[in-house]
């Protein structure tokens, strides 16, 4: 079985409603499980749309998918960025004592607040315009951000 | 102040009174996430236990002496990038309201504090809730010192300290709500230039040379306040005639 076929299979399973799939033939044995207990390390993704993410080398599509992977590698098609509607300073929490609005692994819904962008003493709660699971936070807390900069990477298939 | 009856179209027509709370801005923000609120909703609290100034700065206010409240606006007609206009609406509205009660030198300090004779009498903290590119909800927190007569800081004052008399806070609040509404409706009808002109005319140090501190290197310098741009940045002319724009994080005005 080729890497591409495995990739396609994983994508297919990811889009199906199935939580776990086991396939065994004479040649191979593959087990794919969704929503594993542990949270997989945030995948390094090639095309975070227009994001100046420094990690861009390893395209997961070309990597041979490990047959025994217990979580499907999120397909790039499913990764969408939440972008900043304005220039300002990025804050992950309401105030320094509060927990972050959204962490990697959290599910977000449309309209849910994911961060605050402050500009000229005005504080803006930014709502997610997509639903899915946060796989990566692209900006450090309290850093300056630009208009349209990608802030979070969301896997819309999960 | 369990109830109010402002002579307005919508600002303050729905009113929540809290004897004690953490912060009226936080209270209102939580409420927005739970239920639908009409534009103009007010939350007033007599004793804020975690009242906020700028991120992290604590606002000290004695119970029942001052006005600490938050107002909900829904300026969906404004782009997120135009939000400094809201700041001007509120600043100018408060200025006009207070000017009816005080003869002293009342000024707006860039970007949104209210000063009497170089002492701070009030501040504004705006928190917006953005949906796509527009402002879905804007929570405008206002703190004004009215009848408090002792402050731990010399740089703070109140109407009472300036005029040596007690004020009916309800009357002042009604006036503020009416004036903010008038400015807001003007903005809504597209009259941005007049609003900005009103703001600049009341701005402390406008068209004067004032001392600033560069917050990056700590250096003090003098500069001429030339303008405030559409993003709310202050435009300064330096002694070498160079024009530079600064964000609030970059410079601080020294009084």
Short mmCIF file of C-alpha atoms in Angstrom, two decimals:
data_model
loop_
_atom_site.label_atom_id
_atom_site.label_comp_id
_atom_site.label_asym_id
_atom_site.label_seq_id
_atom_site.Cartn_x
_atom_site.Cartn_y
_atom_site.Cartn_z
CA UNK A 1 0.00 0.00 0.00
CA UNK A 2 1.41 3.33 -1.05
CA UNK A 3 1.78 6.35 1.21
CA UNK A 4 -0.70 8.23 -0.95
CA UNK A 5 -3.29 5.51 -0.54
CA UNK A 6 -2.83 5.54 3.20
CA UNK A 7 -3.22 9.31 3.19
CA UNK A 8 -6.41 9.04 1.17
CA UNK A 9 -7.71 6.36 3.45
CA UNK A 10 -7.03 8.50 6.50
CA UNK A 11 -8.73 11.48 4.90
CA UNK A 12 -11.71 9.32 4.03
CA UNK A 13 -11.98 8.03 7.57
CA UNK A 14 -11.52 11.51 9.02
CA UNK A 15 -14.49 12.73 7.01
CA UNK A 16 -16.65 9.74 7.87
CA UNK A 17 -18.41 9.65 11.20
CA UNK A 18 -16.33 6.68 12.34
CA UNK A 19 -14.22 6.91 15.45
CA UNK A 20 -12.00 3.94 14.86
CA UNK A 21 -11.21 1.74 11.85
CA UNK A 22 -9.18 -1.44 11.75
CA UNK A 23 -8.24 -2.96 8.40
CA UNK A 24 -6.25 -6.15 8.06
CA UNK A 25 -5.22 -7.93 4.87
CA UNK A 26 -2.44 -10.36 4.04
CA UNK A 27 -0.10 -7.51 3.25
CA UNK A 28 -0.81 -5.00 5.95
CA UNK A 29 -2.67 -4.08 9.05
CA UNK A 30 -3.83 -0.53 9.71
CA UNK A 31 -5.61 0.95 12.67
CA UNK A 32 -6.88 4.51 12.59
CA UNK A 33 -8.43 6.08 15.62
CA UNK A 34 -10.03 9.52 15.90
CA UNK A 35 -10.05 11.68 19.01
CA UNK A 36 -7.39 9.72 20.82
CA UNK A 37 -7.11 10.29 24.57
CA UNK A 38 -3.86 12.16 24.39
CA UNK A 39 -3.54 15.29 22.32
CA UNK A 40 -1.12 14.80 19.52
CA UNK A 41 1.56 17.45 19.16
CA UNK A 42 0.38 20.23 16.92
CA UNK A 43 1.22 19.22 13.40
CA UNK A 44 3.63 21.30 11.42
CA UNK A 45 1.53 22.40 8.53
CA UNK A 46 2.61 23.54 5.14
CA UNK A 47 -0.01 25.93 3.97
CA UNK A 48 -1.39 27.95 6.81
CA UNK A 49 -3.21 30.30 4.45
CA UNK A 50 -1.23 33.52 4.17
CA UNK A 51 0.22 33.02 7.60
CA UNK A 52 3.83 34.00 8.06
CA UNK A 53 4.34 30.84 10.07
CA UNK A 54 8.03 30.09 10.18
CA UNK A 55 7.49 26.33 10.18
CA UNK A 56 6.75 25.50 6.60
CA UNK A 57 9.24 22.97 5.35
CA UNK A 58 7.79 19.58 6.08
CA UNK A 59 4.71 19.00 4.01
CA UNK A 60 2.90 16.18 5.75
CA UNK A 61 1.36 14.98 2.52
CA UNK A 62 4.70 13.83 1.22
CA UNK A 63 5.73 12.20 4.46
CA UNK A 64 5.07 8.50 4.53
CA UNK A 65 2.14 8.15 6.87
CA UNK A 66 3.01 5.80 9.67
CA UNK A 67 0.66 2.87 9.37
CA UNK A 68 0.18 2.55 13.09
CA UNK A 69 -0.59 6.20 13.70
CA UNK A 70 -3.35 6.39 16.22
CA UNK A 71 -4.61 9.79 15.09
CA UNK A 72 -5.12 10.77 11.51
CA UNK A 73 -2.89 13.58 10.36
CA UNK A 74 -5.30 16.46 9.83
CA UNK A 75 -5.68 17.05 6.16
CA UNK A 76 -4.53 20.44 5.00
CA UNK A 77 -7.90 20.99 3.42
CA UNK A 78 -9.43 21.04 6.85
CA UNK A 79 -7.06 23.57 8.33
CA UNK A 80 -8.35 27.10 8.34
CA UNK A 81 -6.88 30.11 10.09
CA UNK A 82 -8.69 32.58 12.32
CA UNK A 83 -7.34 35.95 11.23
CA UNK A 84 -7.07 39.31 12.88
CA UNK A 85 -9.52 41.96 11.66
CA UNK A 86 -7.16 44.69 12.81
CA UNK A 87 -3.71 45.87 13.76
CA UNK A 88 -2.98 45.69 17.47
CA UNK A 89 -1.64 43.62 20.31
CA UNK A 90 -2.72 40.01 20.71
CA UNK A 91 -3.90 38.75 24.10
CA UNK A 92 -4.99 35.21 24.79
CA UNK A 93 -6.96 36.01 27.96
CA UNK A 94 -9.37 38.66 29.28
CA UNK A 95 -6.75 39.79 31.77
CA UNK A 96 -3.45 38.48 33.11
CA UNK A 97 -5.20 36.45 35.85
CA UNK A 98 -7.75 34.75 33.59
CA UNK A 99 -7.24 31.50 31.70
CA UNK A 100 -6.70 31.68 27.95
CA UNK A 101 -9.88 31.86 25.85
CA UNK A 102 -8.73 28.96 23.70
CA UNK A 103 -6.02 26.34 23.99
CA UNK A 104 -4.69 23.81 21.51
CA UNK A 105 -7.13 20.90 21.48
CA UNK A 106 -10.15 23.05 22.41
CA UNK A 107 -13.21 22.95 20.24
CA UNK A 108 -14.42 26.35 19.07
CA UNK A 109 -17.74 27.34 17.61
CA UNK A 110 -18.68 30.23 15.33
CA UNK A 111 -19.07 33.32 17.47
CA UNK A 112 -16.94 32.05 20.31
CA UNK A 113 -14.35 34.50 21.63
CA UNK A 114 -10.83 33.24 21.00
CA UNK A 115 -8.64 36.20 21.90
CA UNK A 116 -8.44 39.93 22.46
CA UNK A 117 -6.75 42.41 20.17
CA UNK A 118 -5.96 45.73 21.76
CA UNK A 119 -5.38 48.88 19.79
CA UNK A 120 -5.13 52.40 21.19
CA UNK A 121 -6.49 51.38 24.60
CA UNK A 122 -9.51 49.77 22.97
CA UNK A 123 -9.93 46.09 23.68
CA UNK A 124 -11.51 43.87 21.06
CA UNK A 125 -12.80 40.41 21.68
CA UNK A 126 -12.26 38.48 18.50
CA UNK A 127 -14.84 35.85 17.64
CA UNK A 128 -14.07 32.76 15.65
CA UNK A 129 -15.70 32.73 12.23
CA UNK A 130 -15.16 28.98 11.89
CA UNK A 131 -15.96 25.89 13.89
CA UNK A 132 -13.49 23.15 14.65
CA UNK A 133 -10.62 22.23 16.90
CA UNK A 134 -7.66 24.50 17.54
CA UNK A 135 -4.50 22.76 16.44
CA UNK A 136 -2.06 25.61 16.78
CA UNK A 137 -1.79 29.08 18.32
CA UNK A 138 0.29 31.04 15.83
CA UNK A 139 1.08 34.15 17.86
CA UNK A 140 2.62 34.61 21.30
CA UNK A 141 0.64 36.39 23.98
CA UNK A 142 1.12 40.19 24.06
CA UNK A 143 2.78 40.33 20.63
CA UNK A 144 1.99 42.96 18.02
CA UNK A 145 -0.06 41.68 15.10
CA UNK A 146 -0.95 42.95 11.65
CA UNK A 147 -4.26 43.23 9.82
CA UNK A 148 -5.29 39.84 8.42
CA UNK A 149 -2.52 37.98 10.23
CA UNK A 150 -3.39 34.37 11.07
CA UNK A 151 -3.83 33.88 14.80
CA UNK A 152 -5.06 30.31 15.23
CA UNK A 153 -5.08 27.26 13.05
CA UNK A 154 -8.35 25.34 13.27
CA UNK A 155 -9.03 21.84 12.05
CA UNK A 156 -12.59 22.09 10.73
CA UNK A 157 -12.98 18.31 10.43
CA UNK A 158 -12.87 17.78 14.16
CA UNK B 1 -29.42 54.96 42.16
CA UNK B 2 -31.76 52.04 41.77
CA UNK B 3 -33.43 53.68 38.82
CA UNK B 4 -32.78 56.35 36.25
CA UNK B 5 -34.99 58.16 33.76
CA UNK B 6 -32.84 59.78 31.10
CA UNK B 7 -34.42 61.88 28.39
CA UNK B 8 -32.90 59.77 25.59
CA UNK B 9 -34.02 57.65 22.67
CA UNK B 10 -32.24 54.44 23.65
CA UNK B 11 -29.14 55.01 25.78
CA UNK B 12 -30.01 54.16 29.37
CA UNK B 13 -33.56 53.05 28.58
CA UNK B 14 -32.61 49.65 29.91
CA UNK B 15 -30.79 49.83 33.21
CA UNK B 16 -29.21 47.35 35.60
CA UNK B 17 -28.20 48.51 39.05
CA UNK B 18 -25.65 46.57 41.06
CA UNK B 19 -24.73 47.55 44.61
CA UNK B 20 -21.49 45.62 44.20
CA UNK B 21 -19.73 43.84 41.36
CA UNK B 22 -16.31 43.01 40.00
CA UNK B 23 -16.35 45.29 37.02
CA UNK B 24 -19.30 46.61 35.05
CA UNK B 25 -17.47 45.97 31.78
CA UNK B 26 -16.89 42.31 32.66
CA UNK B 27 -20.48 41.98 33.92
CA UNK B 28 -21.88 43.36 30.68
CA UNK B 29 -19.54 41.26 28.52
CA UNK B 30 -20.66 38.10 30.33
CA UNK B 31 -24.31 39.08 29.91
CA UNK B 32 -23.89 39.64 26.17
CA UNK B 33 -22.64 36.11 25.80
CA UNK B 34 -25.71 34.80 27.65
CA UNK B 35 -28.63 36.76 26.25
CA UNK B 36 -29.73 39.40 23.81
CA UNK B 37 -29.39 42.94 25.09
CA UNK B 38 -30.74 46.04 23.44
CA UNK B 39 -28.41 48.78 22.32
CA UNK B 40 -28.10 51.42 25.02
CA UNK B 41 -28.15 49.00 27.97
CA UNK B 42 -26.49 50.45 31.07
CA UNK B 43 -24.96 48.59 33.99
CA UNK B 44 -24.14 50.82 36.94
CA UNK B 45 -22.34 49.58 40.00
CA UNK B 46 -21.84 51.40 43.28
CA UNK B 47 -18.84 49.43 44.38
CA UNK B 48 -16.54 47.75 41.91
CA UNK B 49 -14.18 45.30 43.54
CA UNK B 50 -12.08 44.84 40.44
CA UNK B 51 -12.80 47.98 38.48
CA UNK B 52 -10.36 48.34 35.70
CA UNK B 53 -8.55 51.15 34.10
CA UNK B 54 -6.23 50.29 31.30
CA UNK B 55 -5.26 46.66 31.23
CA UNK B 56 -4.20 45.95 34.79
CA UNK B 57 -4.56 49.47 36.20
CA UNK B 58 -6.95 49.58 39.13
CA UNK B 59 -9.50 52.35 39.45
CA UNK B 60 -10.00 53.40 43.08
CA UNK B 61 -13.48 54.66 43.84
CA UNK B 62 -15.39 55.10 47.12
CA UNK B 63 -18.86 53.46 47.11
CA UNK B 64 -21.81 55.69 46.16
CA UNK B 65 -19.63 58.74 45.59
CA UNK B 66 -18.88 58.49 41.90
CA UNK B 67 -20.24 57.26 38.62
CA UNK B 68 -18.92 53.89 37.48
CA UNK B 69 -20.96 52.31 34.74
CA UNK B 70 -20.84 50.58 31.40
CA UNK B 71 -22.86 51.26 28.30
CA UNK B 72 -23.57 48.89 25.44
CA UNK B 73 -23.51 50.17 21.87
CA UNK B 74 -23.85 48.14 18.70
CA UNK B 75 -21.99 50.17 16.10
CA UNK B 76 -22.22 47.59 13.35
CA UNK B 77 -21.86 50.45 10.86
CA UNK B 78 -18.24 50.91 11.97
CA UNK B 79 -15.32 48.85 10.75
CA UNK B 80 -13.02 47.50 13.43
CA UNK B 81 -10.33 49.80 12.09
CA UNK B 82 -12.50 52.90 12.68
CA UNK B 83 -13.06 52.24 16.33
CA UNK B 84 -11.18 55.27 17.57
CA UNK B 85 -14.23 57.24 16.41
CA UNK B 86 -16.17 55.61 19.24
CA UNK B 87 -13.58 56.86 21.63
CA UNK B 88 -14.19 60.36 20.29
CA UNK B 89 -17.98 59.98 20.61
CA UNK B 90 -17.72 59.06 24.27
CA UNK B 91 -14.97 61.55 25.15
CA UNK B 92 -16.75 64.48 23.54
CA UNK B 93 -20.10 63.42 25.03
CA UNK B 94 -18.69 63.32 28.54
CA UNK B 95 -16.89 66.60 28.02
CA UNK B 96 -20.09 68.33 26.95
CA UNK B 97 -22.00 66.88 29.89
CA UNK B 98 -19.43 67.87 32.52
CA UNK B 99 -19.00 71.33 31.03
CA UNK B 100 -22.55 72.08 32.20
CA UNK B 101 -21.44 71.60 35.80
CA UNK B 102 -17.96 73.01 35.92
CA UNK B 103 -16.31 76.22 34.83
CA UNK B 104 -12.73 75.06 35.29
CA UNK B 105 -10.37 74.08 32.50
CA UNK B 106 -11.95 70.84 31.31
CA UNK B 107 -9.89 68.89 28.76
CA UNK B 108 -9.62 65.53 27.06
CA UNK B 109 -6.23 63.92 27.41
CA UNK B 110 -5.14 61.77 24.51
CA UNK B 111 -6.42 59.21 23.95
CA UNK B 112 -9.41 59.08 26.32
CA UNK B 113 -9.03 60.52 29.79
CA UNK B 114 -10.88 63.53 31.15
CA UNK B 115 -8.89 66.17 32.98
CA UNK B 116 -9.69 69.28 34.98
CA UNK B 117 -6.80 71.70 35.44
CA UNK B 118 -4.22 68.99 34.76
CA UNK B 119 -5.78 66.48 37.16
CA UNK B 120 -7.65 63.38 36.11
CA UNK B 121 -11.36 63.33 36.85
CA UNK B 122 -12.32 60.35 34.77
CA UNK B 123 -11.44 57.69 32.27
CA UNK B 124 -12.95 55.48 29.62
CA UNK B 125 -12.30 51.82 28.90
CA UNK B 126 -13.80 50.44 25.70
CA UNK B 127 -14.05 46.73 24.98
CA UNK B 128 -15.44 45.62 21.66
CA UNK B 129 -16.73 42.36 20.47
CA UNK B 130 -15.89 41.89 16.81
CA UNK B 131 -17.79 39.75 14.40
CA UNK B 132 -16.06 39.36 11.06
CA UNK B 133 -14.79 42.87 10.24
CA UNK B 134 -17.37 44.95 12.05
CA UNK B 135 -18.04 45.88 15.66
CA UNK B 136 -20.92 43.77 16.93
CA UNK B 137 -20.91 45.06 20.48
CA UNK B 138 -19.01 47.86 22.11
CA UNK B 139 -18.86 47.98 25.88
CA UNK B 140 -17.99 51.42 27.06
CA UNK B 141 -16.82 51.60 30.65
CA UNK B 142 -16.87 55.04 32.20
CA UNK B 143 -15.51 56.09 35.55
CA UNK B 144 -15.96 59.66 36.77
CA UNK B 145 -15.08 61.12 40.14
CA UNK B 146 -18.05 63.12 41.39
CA UNK B 147 -18.42 63.43 45.17
CA UNK B 148 -15.26 61.72 46.39
CA UNK B 149 -13.10 64.18 48.29
CA UNK B 150 -10.02 62.16 49.14
CA UNK B 151 -7.65 60.55 46.66
CA UNK B 152 -4.43 58.72 47.39
CA UNK B 153 -2.92 60.40 44.35
CA UNK B 154 -2.38 64.11 43.87
CA UNK B 155 -3.01 63.71 40.19
CA UNK B 156 -6.71 62.83 40.71
CA UNK B 157 -9.63 65.13 41.36
CA UNK B 158 -13.44 65.16 41.45
CA UNK B 159 -16.23 67.63 40.74
CA UNK B 160 -16.56 68.10 44.49
CA UNK B 161 -12.87 68.83 45.01
CA UNK B 162 -12.98 71.42 42.26
CA UNK B 163 -16.27 73.09 43.14
CA UNK B 164 -16.64 72.39 46.89
CA UNK B 165 -20.18 71.09 46.70
CA UNK B 166 -22.00 67.77 46.45
CA UNK B 167 -23.70 66.82 43.22
CA UNK B 168 -26.78 64.78 42.38
CA UNK B 169 -25.18 61.93 40.46
CA UNK B 170 -28.41 61.02 38.71
CA UNK B 171 -28.67 64.43 37.06
CA UNK B 172 -25.07 64.19 35.85
CA UNK B 173 -25.61 60.67 34.54
CA UNK B 174 -28.73 61.70 32.63
CA UNK B 175 -26.82 64.51 31.01
CA UNK B 176 -23.90 62.25 30.07
CA UNK B 177 -26.20 59.68 28.47
CA UNK B 178 -27.99 62.33 26.46
CA UNK B 179 -24.76 63.90 25.23
CA UNK B 180 -23.17 60.57 24.29
CA UNK B 181 -26.31 59.63 22.41
CA UNK B 182 -26.26 62.90 20.49
CA UNK B 183 -22.61 62.39 19.46
CA UNK B 184 -23.23 58.75 18.57
CA UNK B 185 -26.20 59.59 16.35
CA UNK B 186 -24.11 62.23 14.59
CA UNK B 187 -21.42 59.64 13.90
CA UNK B 188 -24.03 57.19 12.70
CA UNK B 189 -25.34 59.76 10.23
CA UNK B 190 -21.83 60.07 8.82
CA UNK B 191 -20.63 63.26 10.40
CA UNK B 192 -17.13 62.08 11.22
CA UNK B 193 -15.30 65.30 10.42
CA UNK B 194 -17.33 67.36 12.90
CA UNK B 195 -16.82 64.74 15.59
CA UNK B 196 -13.08 64.74 15.12
CA UNK B 197 -13.00 68.53 15.13
CA UNK B 198 -14.93 68.55 18.42
CA UNK B 199 -12.48 66.09 19.91
CA UNK B 200 -9.40 68.01 18.80
CA UNK B 201 -10.74 71.34 20.08
CA UNK B 202 -11.00 69.87 23.58
CA UNK B 203 -7.73 67.99 23.49
CA UNK B 204 -5.18 68.90 26.14
CA UNK B 205 -2.08 70.37 24.52
CA UNK B 206 -3.52 70.44 20.99
CA UNK B 207 -1.50 72.75 18.73
CA UNK B 208 0.93 73.30 21.58
CA UNK B 209 4.36 72.03 22.50
CA UNK B 210 4.08 69.41 25.23
CA UNK B 211 6.51 67.07 26.95
CA UNK B 212 6.35 63.38 26.08
CA UNK B 213 8.16 60.29 27.18
CA UNK B 214 9.19 57.71 24.64
CA UNK B 215 8.04 54.45 26.23
CA UNK B 216 10.57 52.39 24.31
CA UNK B 217 13.78 54.05 25.46
CA UNK B 218 12.43 56.12 28.38
CA UNK B 219 13.72 59.39 26.90
CA UNK B 220 11.82 62.64 27.44
CA UNK B 221 11.26 65.01 24.55
CA UNK B 222 9.16 68.01 23.57
CA UNK B 223 6.88 67.99 20.57
CA UNK B 224 4.04 69.93 19.00
CA UNK B 225 0.68 68.11 18.92
CA UNK B 226 -0.39 68.47 15.30
CA UNK B 227 -3.25 65.98 14.91
CA UNK B 228 -4.82 62.69 15.93
CA UNK B 229 -5.24 60.39 12.94
CA UNK B 230 -8.16 58.12 12.05
CA UNK B 231 -6.58 55.20 13.88
CA UNK B 232 -6.35 57.34 17.01
CA UNK B 233 -2.58 57.83 16.84
CA UNK B 234 -1.16 61.15 17.96
CA UNK B 235 0.74 63.07 15.28
CA UNK B 236 3.67 65.01 16.70
CA UNK B 237 5.94 67.56 15.11
CA UNK B 238 9.42 67.26 16.53
CA UNK B 239 11.86 70.18 16.98
CA UNK B 240 13.59 69.12 13.72
CA UNK B 241 10.19 69.62 11.96
CA UNK B 242 9.82 65.90 11.41
CA UNK B 243 6.21 64.61 11.69
CA UNK B 244 5.78 61.29 13.48
CA UNK B 245 2.74 59.25 14.50
CA UNK B 246 2.63 57.42 17.81
CA UNK B 247 0.50 54.71 19.32
CA UNK B 248 -0.44 54.87 23.04
CA UNK B 249 2.12 52.18 23.72
CA UNK B 250 4.89 54.28 22.24
CA UNK B 251 4.56 57.63 23.97
CA UNK B 252 3.11 59.07 27.12
CA UNK B 253 2.20 62.69 27.63
CA UNK B 254 3.84 64.26 30.68
CA UNK B 255 1.84 66.83 32.61
#
